[in-house]
mmCIF file of C-alpha atoms in Angstrom:
data_model
loop_
_atom_site.group_PDB
_atom_site.id
_atom_site.type_symbol
_atom_site.label_atom_id
_atom_site.label_comp_id
_atom_site.label_asym_id
_atom_site.label_seq_id
_atom_site.Cartn_x
_atom_site.Cartn_y
_atom_site.Cartn_z
ATOM 1 C CA MET L 1 102.795 81.115 115.214
ATOM 2 C CA ARG L 2 102.321 79.390 111.691
ATOM 3 C CA ARG L 3 102.114 81.587 109.054
ATOM 4 C CA ARG L 4 98.413 82.902 108.367
ATOM 5 C CA THR L 5 97.221 84.430 104.975
ATOM 6 C CA ILE L 6 94.294 86.608 105.562
ATOM 7 C CA ALA L 7 92.579 88.215 102.955
ATOM 8 C CA VAL L 8 90.342 90.991 102.935
ATOM 9 C CA ALA L 9 87.447 91.197 100.657
ATOM 10 C CA SER L 10 84.293 92.854 100.397
ATOM 11 C CA GLY L 11 81.886 92.071 97.315
ATOM 12 C CA LYS L 12 80.525 95.653 97.089
ATOM 13 C CA GLY L 13 83.521 98.348 95.934
ATOM 14 C CA GLY L 14 84.024 101.113 98.419
ATOM 15 C CA THR L 15 83.183 99.307 101.934
ATOM 16 C CA GLY L 16 86.643 99.759 103.456
ATOM 17 C CA LYS L 17 89.102 96.931 102.891
ATOM 18 C CA THR L 18 91.852 98.980 102.156
ATOM 19 C CA LEU L 19 90.809 100.834 105.334
ATOM 20 C CA VAL L 20 90.872 97.248 106.842
ATOM 21 C CA ALA L 21 93.410 95.633 105.383
ATOM 22 C CA THR L 22 96.267 98.436 105.965
ATOM 23 C CA GLY L 23 94.739 98.884 109.273
ATOM 24 C CA LEU L 24 95.273 95.549 110.265
ATOM 25 C CA ALA L 25 98.592 95.162 109.033
ATOM 26 C CA ALA L 26 99.669 98.008 110.905
ATOM 27 C CA GLU L 27 98.341 96.541 114.151
ATOM 28 C CA LEU L 28 99.798 93.417 113.555
ATOM 29 C CA ALA L 29 102.990 95.110 112.792
ATOM 30 C CA GLY L 30 102.382 97.082 116.090
ATOM 31 C CA ARG L 31 102.309 93.850 118.170
ATOM 32 C CA GLY L 32 105.877 92.961 116.733
ATOM 33 C CA PHE L 33 104.573 90.525 114.003
ATOM 34 C CA THR L 34 106.588 90.748 110.617
ATOM 35 C CA VAL L 35 103.535 91.060 108.553
ATOM 36 C CA THR L 36 103.347 91.147 104.513
ATOM 37 C CA LEU L 37 100.413 93.381 102.613
ATOM 38 C CA ALA L 38 99.920 92.281 99.352
ATOM 39 C CA ASP L 39 97.868 94.647 97.625
ATOM 40 C CA CYS L 40 96.033 92.851 94.825
ATOM 41 C CA ASP L 41 93.405 95.463 94.158
ATOM 42 C CA VAL L 42 95.519 95.258 90.763
ATOM 43 C CA GLU L 43 93.369 97.739 88.850
ATOM 44 C CA ALA L 44 93.590 100.643 91.248
ATOM 45 C CA PRO L 45 96.257 99.734 93.582
ATOM 46 C CA ASN L 46 96.323 102.471 96.840
ATOM 47 C CA ASP L 47 97.554 100.403 99.909
ATOM 48 C CA HIS L 48 101.617 102.317 99.205
ATOM 49 C CA LEU L 49 99.566 105.673 99.714
ATOM 50 C CA PHE L 50 100.046 104.917 103.175
ATOM 51 C CA PHE L 51 103.615 103.314 103.968
ATOM 52 C CA PRO L 52 106.208 105.890 102.733
ATOM 53 C CA ILE L 53 108.457 103.019 101.536
ATOM 54 C CA GLU L 54 110.465 102.977 98.485
ATOM 55 C CA LEU L 55 109.367 100.547 95.918
ATOM 56 C CA HIS L 56 111.558 98.551 93.508
ATOM 57 C CA GLY L 57 109.487 96.312 91.137
ATOM 58 C CA ALA L 58 109.526 93.721 88.581
ATOM 59 C CA PRO L 59 107.144 92.743 85.413
ATOM 60 C CA VAL L 60 104.148 90.632 84.917
ATOM 61 C CA GLU L 61 104.460 88.422 81.773
ATOM 62 C CA VAL L 62 102.369 85.899 80.471
ATOM 63 C CA PRO L 63 102.770 83.525 76.927
ATOM 64 C CA LEU L 64 101.098 84.608 74.452
ATOM 65 C CA ALA L 65 100.446 82.211 71.432
ATOM 66 C CA GLU L 66 101.766 83.200 67.559
ATOM 67 C CA ALA L 67 101.268 81.879 64.556
ATOM 68 C CA ASP L 68 104.297 81.264 61.969
ATOM 69 C CA ALA L 69 102.698 82.307 58.920
ATOM 70 C CA ALA L 70 105.345 80.594 56.793
ATOM 71 C CA ALA L 71 104.693 77.367 58.494
ATOM 72 C CA CYS L 72 100.912 77.874 58.663
ATOM 73 C CA THR L 73 98.937 75.216 56.510
ATOM 74 C CA ARG L 74 95.358 76.835 57.412
ATOM 75 C CA CYS L 75 94.677 73.077 58.708
ATOM 76 C CA GLY L 76 92.547 75.119 61.899
ATOM 77 C CA VAL L 77 93.623 72.666 64.573
ATOM 78 C CA CYS L 78 94.609 75.424 66.622
ATOM 79 C CA ARG L 79 91.299 77.331 66.199
ATOM 80 C CA ASP L 80 89.645 74.230 67.193
ATOM 81 C CA VAL L 81 91.391 73.176 70.307
ATOM 82 C CA CYS L 82 91.187 76.909 71.656
ATOM 83 C CA ALA L 83 88.723 77.228 74.284
ATOM 84 C CA TYR L 84 88.970 81.020 74.029
ATOM 85 C CA GLY L 85 87.980 81.751 70.740
ATOM 86 C CA ALA L 86 91.515 83.382 70.306
ATOM 87 C CA VAL L 87 92.517 82.013 67.368
ATOM 88 C CA ARG L 88 91.289 82.772 63.911
ATOM 89 C CA LEU L 89 91.775 81.220 60.462
ATOM 90 C CA LEU L 90 91.893 85.000 58.695
ATOM 91 C CA GLY L 91 93.191 85.382 54.953
ATOM 92 C CA ASP L 92 95.910 83.083 54.753
ATOM 93 C CA VAL L 93 97.461 82.471 58.258
ATOM 94 C CA ALA L 94 95.986 81.544 61.739
ATOM 95 C CA VAL L 95 95.648 85.045 63.636
ATOM 96 C CA VAL L 96 95.863 84.851 67.632
ATOM 97 C CA PHE L 97 94.212 87.454 69.234
ATOM 98 C CA PRO L 98 96.483 88.257 72.447
ATOM 99 C CA GLU L 99 93.415 90.226 74.235
ATOM 100 C CA LEU L 100 91.914 86.440 74.296
ATOM 101 C CA CYS L 101 94.717 84.207 74.791
ATOM 102 C CA HIS L 102 95.303 83.033 77.904
ATOM 103 C CA GLY L 103 98.697 81.622 77.067
ATOM 104 C CA CYS L 104 97.465 78.054 77.921
ATOM 105 C CA GLY L 105 99.624 76.244 74.905
ATOM 106 C CA ALA L 106 96.696 74.128 73.275
ATOM 107 C CA CYS L 107 97.630 75.316 70.603
ATOM 108 C CA VAL L 108 100.890 75.055 70.424
ATOM 109 C CA THR L 109 100.796 71.660 71.712
ATOM 110 C CA ALA L 110 97.911 70.463 69.074
ATOM 111 C CA CYS L 111 99.411 72.353 66.021
ATOM 112 C CA PRO L 112 100.906 69.340 63.513
ATOM 113 C CA ALA L 113 102.774 71.876 61.213
ATOM 114 C CA GLY L 114 104.648 72.885 64.246
ATOM 115 C CA ALA L 115 103.580 76.869 63.530
ATOM 116 C CA MET L 116 102.369 77.584 66.758
ATOM 117 C CA GLY L 117 104.624 79.472 69.499
ATOM 118 C CA GLU L 118 105.241 81.302 72.141
ATOM 119 C CA ARG L 119 106.238 84.766 73.379
ATOM 120 C CA ARG L 120 106.234 86.697 76.702
ATOM 121 C CA ARG L 121 103.905 89.043 76.821
ATOM 122 C CA ARG L 122 104.055 91.948 79.572
ATOM 123 C CA VAL L 123 100.952 92.462 81.574
ATOM 124 C CA GLY L 124 101.228 94.358 84.698
ATOM 125 C CA GLU L 125 104.605 94.568 87.761
ATOM 126 C CA VAL L 126 105.034 93.815 91.288
ATOM 127 C CA VAL L 127 106.363 96.218 93.322
ATOM 128 C CA ARG L 128 107.687 95.376 97.326
ATOM 129 C CA GLY L 129 109.200 97.511 99.684
ATOM 130 C CA SER L 130 110.077 97.182 103.494
ATOM 131 C CA THR L 131 109.181 99.557 106.626
ATOM 132 C CA ALA L 132 109.084 99.057 110.137
ATOM 133 C CA VAL L 133 106.081 99.800 111.860
ATOM 134 C CA GLY L 134 106.431 100.133 115.469
ATOM 135 C CA PRO L 135 108.082 96.864 116.470
ATOM 136 C CA GLY L 136 107.179 94.986 113.921
ATOM 137 C CA ARG L 137 107.534 95.452 109.824
ATOM 138 C CA VAL L 138 105.433 95.395 107.229
ATOM 139 C CA HIS L 139 106.425 94.206 103.407
ATOM 140 C CA LEU L 140 104.035 95.890 101.053
ATOM 141 C CA VAL L 141 103.662 94.048 97.851
ATOM 142 C CA ALA L 142 101.847 95.431 95.402
ATOM 143 C CA GLY L 143 100.292 94.215 91.869
ATOM 144 C CA THR L 144 99.304 96.954 89.273
ATOM 145 C CA LEU L 145 97.634 95.763 86.034
ATOM 146 C CA ASP L 146 98.785 97.687 83.027
ATOM 147 C CA ILE L 147 96.351 100.253 81.440
ATOM 148 C CA GLY L 148 93.837 98.415 78.792
ATOM 149 C CA GLU L 149 95.041 95.073 80.012
ATOM 150 C CA VAL L 150 92.687 92.326 81.131
ATOM 151 C CA LYS L 151 94.580 89.746 82.943
ATOM 152 C CA ALA L 152 94.057 90.819 86.325
ATOM 153 C CA PRO L 153 94.410 87.142 87.564
ATOM 154 C CA ASP L 154 97.856 86.590 86.851
ATOM 155 C CA VAL L 155 99.140 90.032 88.587
ATOM 156 C CA ILE L 156 97.580 89.200 91.315
ATOM 157 C CA ARG L 157 99.221 85.964 91.263
ATOM 158 C CA ALA L 158 102.031 87.126 90.913
ATOM 159 C CA ALA L 159 101.524 89.265 93.494
ATOM 160 C CA ARG L 160 100.700 86.125 96.025
ATOM 161 C CA ARG L 161 103.546 84.271 95.229
ATOM 162 C CA SER L 162 105.853 87.547 95.865
ATOM 163 C CA ALA L 163 104.034 87.867 98.755
ATOM 164 C CA GLU L 164 104.990 84.425 99.753
ATOM 165 C CA GLU L 165 108.949 84.832 99.393
ATOM 166 C CA ALA L 166 108.942 87.747 101.812
ATOM 167 C CA GLY L 167 108.697 85.350 105.029
ATOM 168 C CA SER L 168 106.845 87.080 107.395
ATOM 169 C CA ASP L 169 104.342 85.644 110.205
ATOM 170 C CA VAL L 170 101.397 87.119 108.548
ATOM 171 C CA ILE L 171 100.147 88.035 104.946
ATOM 172 C CA VAL L 172 97.128 90.334 104.899
ATOM 173 C CA ILE L 173 95.304 90.035 101.338
ATOM 174 C CA ASP L 174 93.547 93.062 100.399
ATOM 175 C CA ALA L 175 91.503 91.958 97.327
ATOM 176 C CA PRO L 176 89.846 93.285 94.603
ATOM 177 C CA PRO L 177 85.892 94.069 95.288
ATOM 178 C CA GLY L 178 83.619 91.609 93.280
ATOM 179 C CA THR L 179 82.934 87.661 93.199
ATOM 180 C CA SER L 180 84.819 87.353 89.419
ATOM 181 C CA CYS L 181 88.200 86.173 88.735
ATOM 182 C CA SER L 182 90.229 88.614 90.242
ATOM 183 C CA ALA L 183 88.898 87.795 93.854
ATOM 184 C CA VAL L 184 89.046 84.450 93.368
ATOM 185 C CA ALA L 185 92.730 84.588 92.278
ATOM 186 C CA ALA L 186 93.112 86.799 95.291
ATOM 187 C CA THR L 187 91.268 85.038 98.158
ATOM 188 C CA ARG L 188 92.129 81.189 97.229
ATOM 189 C CA GLY L 189 94.010 79.169 100.263
ATOM 190 C CA ALA L 190 93.484 81.983 102.643
ATOM 191 C CA ASP L 191 93.446 80.979 105.731
ATOM 192 C CA LEU L 192 90.298 83.535 106.783
ATOM 193 C CA LEU L 193 88.302 85.769 104.585
ATOM 194 C CA VAL L 194 87.535 88.989 106.117
ATOM 195 C CA LEU L 195 84.654 90.533 104.621
ATOM 196 C CA VAL L 196 83.776 94.334 104.684
ATOM 197 C CA THR L 197 80.692 95.643 104.779
ATOM 198 C CA GLU L 198 78.301 98.294 105.160
ATOM 199 C CA PRO L 199 74.819 98.474 106.593
ATOM 200 C CA THR L 200 72.750 99.820 103.361
ATOM 201 C CA ALA L 201 70.880 97.203 100.801
ATOM 202 C CA PHE L 202 73.811 97.138 98.230
ATOM 203 C CA GLY L 203 76.550 96.347 101.020
ATOM 204 C CA ALA L 204 74.373 93.396 102.501
ATOM 205 C CA HIS L 205 73.986 91.978 98.874
ATOM 206 C CA ASP L 206 77.012 92.111 97.728
ATOM 207 C CA LEU L 207 78.166 90.390 101.126
ATOM 208 C CA ALA L 208 75.897 87.335 100.741
ATOM 209 C CA LEU L 209 77.390 87.156 97.606
ATOM 210 C CA ALA L 210 81.043 87.288 99.199
ATOM 211 C CA ALA L 211 80.111 84.911 101.234
ATOM 212 C CA GLU L 212 78.905 82.109 98.957
ATOM 213 C CA LEU L 213 82.276 82.752 97.547
ATOM 214 C CA GLY L 214 83.785 82.512 100.871
ATOM 215 C CA ARG L 215 82.236 79.245 101.040
ATOM 216 C CA ALA L 216 82.815 78.112 97.832
ATOM 217 C CA LEU L 217 86.451 78.237 98.338
ATOM 218 C CA ASP L 218 86.025 76.899 101.895
ATOM 219 C CA ILE L 219 87.578 79.676 103.696
ATOM 220 C CA PRO L 220 86.265 80.403 107.154
ATOM 221 C CA LEU L 221 84.428 83.675 107.415
ATOM 222 C CA ALA L 222 84.707 86.522 109.232
ATOM 223 C CA VAL L 223 82.524 89.746 109.074
ATOM 224 C CA VAL L 224 83.519 93.758 109.702
ATOM 225 C CA GLU L 225 80.820 96.055 109.857
ATOM 226 C CA ASN L 226 81.929 99.666 108.757
ATOM 227 C CA ARG L 227 80.412 102.891 108.487
ATOM 228 C CA ALA L 228 77.964 101.152 111.261
ATOM 229 C CA GLY L 229 74.740 103.222 112.048
ATOM 230 C CA SER L 230 75.115 104.658 108.421
ATOM 231 C CA GLY L 231 72.141 102.836 106.792
ATOM 232 C CA PRO L 232 69.344 100.515 107.722
ATOM 233 C CA VAL L 233 70.653 96.871 107.494
ATOM 234 C CA SER L 234 71.501 95.299 110.418
ATOM 235 C CA VAL L 235 74.720 93.500 109.654
ATOM 236 C CA ALA L 236 74.405 91.738 113.237
ATOM 237 C CA ALA L 237 70.888 89.957 112.237
ATOM 238 C CA TRP L 238 72.681 88.730 108.711
ATOM 239 C CA CYS L 239 75.694 87.623 110.808
ATOM 240 C CA SER L 240 73.656 85.834 113.216
ATOM 241 C CA ALA L 241 71.410 84.006 110.710
ATOM 242 C CA GLU L 242 74.094 83.250 108.415
ATOM 243 C CA LYS L 243 76.176 81.551 111.683
ATOM 244 C CA VAL L 244 79.174 83.984 110.452
ATOM 245 C CA PRO L 245 81.281 85.929 113.513
ATOM 246 C CA LEU L 246 80.739 89.946 113.279
ATOM 247 C CA VAL L 247 84.282 90.225 114.654
ATOM 248 C CA ALA L 248 84.103 94.361 114.555
ATOM 249 C CA SER L 249 82.016 97.467 113.727
ATOM 250 C CA ILE L 250 83.253 100.860 112.517
ATOM 251 C CA PRO L 251 81.621 104.058 113.548
ATOM 252 C CA PHE L 252 80.129 106.039 110.925
ATOM 253 C CA ASP L 253 82.380 108.607 111.882
ATOM 254 C CA ARG L 254 83.704 111.833 109.772
ATOM 255 C CA ALA L 255 87.168 111.511 111.445
ATOM 256 C CA VAL L 256 87.988 108.192 110.315
ATOM 257 C CA ALA L 257 86.893 109.347 106.436
ATOM 258 C CA GLY L 258 89.452 112.422 107.664
ATOM 259 C CA ALA L 259 91.924 110.617 108.481
ATOM 260 C CA TYR L 260 92.027 107.946 105.352
ATOM 261 C CA ALA L 261 91.762 111.073 103.229
ATOM 262 C CA GLU L 262 95.131 112.424 104.445
ATOM 263 C CA GLY L 263 96.666 108.916 104.154
ATOM 264 C CA ARG L 264 97.354 108.640 107.807
ATOM 265 C CA LEU L 265 97.425 104.541 108.878
ATOM 266 C CA PRO L 266 94.258 103.776 109.967
ATOM 267 C CA GLY L 267 94.160 103.186 113.947
ATOM 268 C CA GLY L 268 95.994 106.037 115.833
ATOM 269 C CA GLU L 269 94.058 109.022 116.874
ATOM 270 C CA VAL L 270 90.519 107.404 115.857
ATOM 271 C CA ARG L 271 89.812 105.344 118.989
ATOM 272 C CA ALA L 272 87.075 103.562 117.921
ATOM 273 C CA LEU L 273 88.593 102.463 114.218
ATOM 274 C CA ALA L 274 91.946 101.653 116.655
ATOM 275 C CA ASP L 275 89.598 99.345 118.868
ATOM 276 C CA ALA L 276 87.844 97.518 115.829
ATOM 277 C CA LEU L 277 91.042 96.536 113.999
ATOM 278 C CA ALA L 278 92.526 95.882 117.926
ATOM 279 C CA VAL L 279 89.804 93.196 118.322
ATOM 280 C CA LEU L 280 90.078 92.331 114.303
ATOM 281 C CA ALA L 281 93.726 91.428 115.328
ATOM 282 C CA ASP L 282 93.220 89.487 118.216
ATOM 283 C CA HIS L 283 90.266 87.234 116.201
ATOM 284 C CA VAL L 284 93.293 86.676 113.517
ATOM 285 C CA THR L 285 95.887 85.645 115.875
ATOM 286 C CA GLY L 286 93.741 84.511 118.126
ATOM 287 C CA GLU L 287 93.355 80.630 119.557
ATOM 288 C CA ALA L 288 89.734 80.181 117.983
ATOM 289 C CA VAL L 289 91.449 80.795 114.561
ATOM 290 C CA LEU L 290 94.907 78.979 114.856
ATOM 291 C CA VAL L 291 94.959 75.315 113.344
ATOM 292 C CA MET O 1 82.171 88.729 44.172
ATOM 293 C CA LYS O 2 80.368 87.552 47.699
ATOM 294 C CA VAL O 3 79.152 89.949 50.144
ATOM 295 C CA ALA O 4 77.709 89.202 53.726
ATOM 296 C CA VAL O 5 75.071 91.423 54.853
ATOM 297 C CA SER O 6 74.174 91.205 58.864
ATOM 298 C CA SER O 7 70.732 91.165 58.895
ATOM 299 C CA LEU O 8 67.847 91.041 61.609
ATOM 300 C CA GLY O 9 66.230 88.434 59.599
ATOM 301 C CA THR O 10 66.528 85.913 56.872
ATOM 302 C CA ASP O 11 64.428 87.750 53.649
ATOM 303 C CA PRO O 12 66.283 89.568 51.388
ATOM 304 C CA ASP O 13 63.740 92.830 52.393
ATOM 305 C CA ASP O 14 64.261 92.751 55.924
ATOM 306 C CA ARG O 15 66.484 95.248 57.256
ATOM 307 C CA VAL O 16 70.756 95.357 57.376
ATOM 308 C CA ASP O 17 71.804 94.571 61.532
ATOM 309 C CA ASP O 18 74.110 97.135 63.147
ATOM 310 C CA ARG O 19 75.580 94.771 64.897
ATOM 311 C CA PHE O 20 78.533 92.523 63.214
ATOM 312 C CA GLY O 21 79.466 90.576 65.487
ATOM 313 C CA ARG O 22 76.010 89.483 67.356
ATOM 314 C CA ALA O 23 74.368 90.143 64.238
ATOM 315 C CA MET O 24 70.745 87.831 63.937
ATOM 316 C CA HIS O 25 71.898 86.501 60.722
ATOM 317 C CA PHE O 26 74.435 87.109 58.145
ATOM 318 C CA ILE O 27 72.752 87.016 54.491
ATOM 319 C CA ILE O 28 75.298 85.857 51.621
ATOM 320 C CA VAL O 29 74.892 87.363 48.149
ATOM 321 C CA ASP O 30 77.009 86.392 45.104
ATOM 322 C CA THR O 31 76.510 89.386 43.127
ATOM 323 C CA GLU O 32 77.294 87.458 39.701
ATOM 324 C CA THR O 33 75.412 84.380 39.861
ATOM 325 C CA GLU O 34 72.489 86.191 42.389
ATOM 326 C CA GLU O 35 72.871 83.428 44.379
ATOM 327 C CA VAL O 36 71.834 83.853 48.094
ATOM 328 C CA LEU O 37 72.996 82.237 51.243
ATOM 329 C CA ARG O 38 71.534 82.556 54.736
ATOM 330 C CA VAL O 39 73.463 82.033 57.646
ATOM 331 C CA ASP O 40 72.285 81.804 61.294
ATOM 332 C CA ASN O 41 74.720 83.698 63.570
ATOM 333 C CA ASP O 42 73.409 82.189 66.967
ATOM 334 C CA GLU O 43 76.765 80.782 67.952
ATOM 335 C CA ASN O 44 78.534 83.945 67.950
ATOM 336 C CA ARG O 45 75.509 86.013 68.741
ATOM 337 C CA ASN O 46 75.570 84.413 72.279
ATOM 338 C CA ALA O 47 79.679 83.749 72.696
ATOM 339 C CA LEU O 48 80.830 85.327 75.844
ATOM 340 C CA GLN O 49 83.471 87.279 74.168
ATOM 341 C CA GLY O 50 85.084 87.178 71.128
ATOM 342 C CA ALA O 51 81.812 87.977 68.659
ATOM 343 C CA GLY O 52 83.720 90.186 66.416
ATOM 344 C CA ILE O 53 86.373 87.894 65.175
ATOM 345 C CA ALA O 54 84.136 84.783 65.620
ATOM 346 C CA SER O 55 81.447 86.486 62.832
ATOM 347 C CA ALA O 56 84.850 88.194 60.845
ATOM 348 C CA GLU O 57 86.571 84.390 60.614
ATOM 349 C CA LEU O 58 82.577 82.975 59.613
ATOM 350 C CA VAL O 59 82.741 85.180 56.412
ATOM 351 C CA ALA O 60 86.102 84.981 55.193
ATOM 352 C CA GLU O 61 85.344 80.956 55.283
ATOM 353 C CA HIS O 62 82.625 81.868 53.001
ATOM 354 C CA GLY O 63 84.958 83.993 51.052
ATOM 355 C CA VAL O 64 83.293 86.710 50.781
ATOM 356 C CA ALA O 65 85.646 89.836 49.745
ATOM 357 C CA ALA O 66 83.088 92.665 51.865
ATOM 358 C CA VAL O 67 80.642 93.561 54.502
ATOM 359 C CA ILE O 68 77.803 95.546 54.930
ATOM 360 C CA THR O 69 76.784 96.230 58.477
ATOM 361 C CA GLY O 70 76.171 99.145 60.451
ATOM 362 C CA HIS O 71 79.058 98.964 62.797
ATOM 363 C CA LEU O 72 82.397 97.464 63.697
ATOM 364 C CA GLY O 73 84.266 97.564 66.916
ATOM 365 C CA PRO O 74 88.069 97.323 66.650
ATOM 366 C CA LYS O 75 88.792 93.878 67.214
ATOM 367 C CA ALA O 76 85.909 92.772 64.394
ATOM 368 C CA PHE O 77 87.935 95.657 62.140
ATOM 369 C CA HIS O 78 91.171 94.151 63.001
ATOM 370 C CA ALA O 79 89.809 90.942 61.756
ATOM 371 C CA LEU O 80 88.222 91.666 58.699
ATOM 372 C CA ARG O 81 91.081 93.700 57.777
ATOM 373 C CA MET O 82 93.604 90.705 58.317
ATOM 374 C CA ALA O 83 91.334 88.559 56.150
ATOM 375 C CA GLY O 84 91.057 91.434 53.088
ATOM 376 C CA ILE O 85 87.239 91.766 53.515
ATOM 377 C CA GLY O 86 86.382 95.568 53.703
ATOM 378 C CA GLY O 87 83.588 97.176 55.849
ATOM 379 C CA TYR O 88 80.772 99.324 54.368
ATOM 380 C CA ARG O 89 78.113 100.871 55.930
ATOM 381 C CA GLY O 90 74.434 99.761 55.034
ATOM 382 C CA SER O 91 72.299 100.848 58.486
ATOM 383 C CA GLY O 92 68.710 101.327 58.384
ATOM 384 C CA MET O 93 68.636 99.820 54.818
ATOM 385 C CA ALA O 94 66.756 96.588 53.499
ATOM 386 C CA VAL O 95 69.482 94.042 52.556
ATOM 387 C CA ASP O 96 68.534 93.748 49.028
ATOM 388 C CA ALA O 97 68.850 97.499 48.634
ATOM 389 C CA ALA O 98 71.982 97.807 50.650
ATOM 390 C CA VAL O 99 73.436 94.746 48.080
ATOM 391 C CA GLU O 100 72.085 97.520 44.826
ATOM 392 C CA ALA O 101 73.658 100.386 47.116
ATOM 393 C CA PHE O 102 77.125 98.636 47.542
ATOM 394 C CA GLU O 103 77.276 97.556 43.472
ATOM 395 C CA ALA O 104 76.474 101.090 42.422
ATOM 396 C CA GLY O 105 79.471 101.955 44.722
ATOM 397 C CA THR O 106 77.425 104.454 46.672
ATOM 398 C CA LEU O 107 77.983 102.940 50.525
ATOM 399 C CA ALA O 108 80.287 104.430 52.590
ATOM 400 C CA LEU O 109 83.598 102.314 53.576
ATOM 401 C CA LEU O 110 83.622 102.145 57.590
ATOM 402 C CA SER O 111 87.153 103.181 58.416
ATOM 403 C CA GLU O 112 88.978 102.762 62.016
ATOM 404 C CA ALA O 113 88.999 106.336 62.467
ATOM 405 C CA ASP O 114 85.043 106.504 62.897
ATOM 406 C CA GLU O 115 84.433 102.592 64.455
ATOM 407 C CA ALA O 116 87.480 102.774 67.192
ATOM 408 C CA HIS O 117 86.103 104.553 69.632
ATOM 409 C CA GLY O 118 82.285 103.360 69.662
ATOM 410 C CA ALA O 119 83.775 99.589 71.251
#
């Protein structure tokens, strides 16, 4: 089949994205596919905990504007073209604030004195490694944002580029929570957005937001309910009203949490979880989704 | 010398605004000529980010040598230092009283060690 990119997202944090993403990757590898699991939750990547893989990395660098004090004429053009308020005239020179600079290059292009340049600045790293799982293989790619840095989307895009290069049948993206720039960077262009939710008011609220994100990005949606039976909300009713397929339901079961907490790959000994992941894998590879 | 005071209102007897970057107004006082300039800070106050450094630039462009406020975030502190402007603590005071205290040398200088943790 043609390579498919499946993004696993949620809106609300802690609903089970990592459980579903790692479990789906393992299930697909168990069917003989080569799967790239791209951990794009770059502020707290943890997919690697489930795979005994030696990982090797490369830094992620972004351009950062820099003013040459000797050449600066204090004309203010750089400040005026900066859409992010990152360049300010202070004292005798233009000053770039790295936390605000997006590296767009507008000031470099606009400066009439040729005083603005760029250097590369590290904001994180992308590591990768590979292991056989059953008859298939899992390539793990994980982005990590450096502590104190804010440019998560740059690290996420780098992780996704690395995932594209791995040459697999399926890319499973473990997206960050929320619906901000990071979630957009992790899900844009995916073939399917799997939304993991829980039957709580908070879960339902953020499921609606995440669905809105998927629709804005024109990605087909599928819902996986986690901890089914743990709260008062009917995920099935929401899915029915919104015409989104509820693909699988993972029961609220201490055994699921126990295996997960011990770092064992989801599936295996917990039958209901394995069944849910198998149904999700069917949906991901099935005719209904294939274009 | 010119001093910029972050202020809750536009009158010299209004209170010092504890916020610098998102201050309501700046009252800029020339201590030699006693000239008073009022600047509405609405643009920076409502900025999504970078309010502190934008306000630092604003007061720098007015040629002030000192700022009287309640608190400076780390970026505002850094920006004021780049511009060679000192920050002084005037929490709870009226603007005119704070300027008098500044001239008398009784206001505490805001230091990075005091300020950097509270951002």
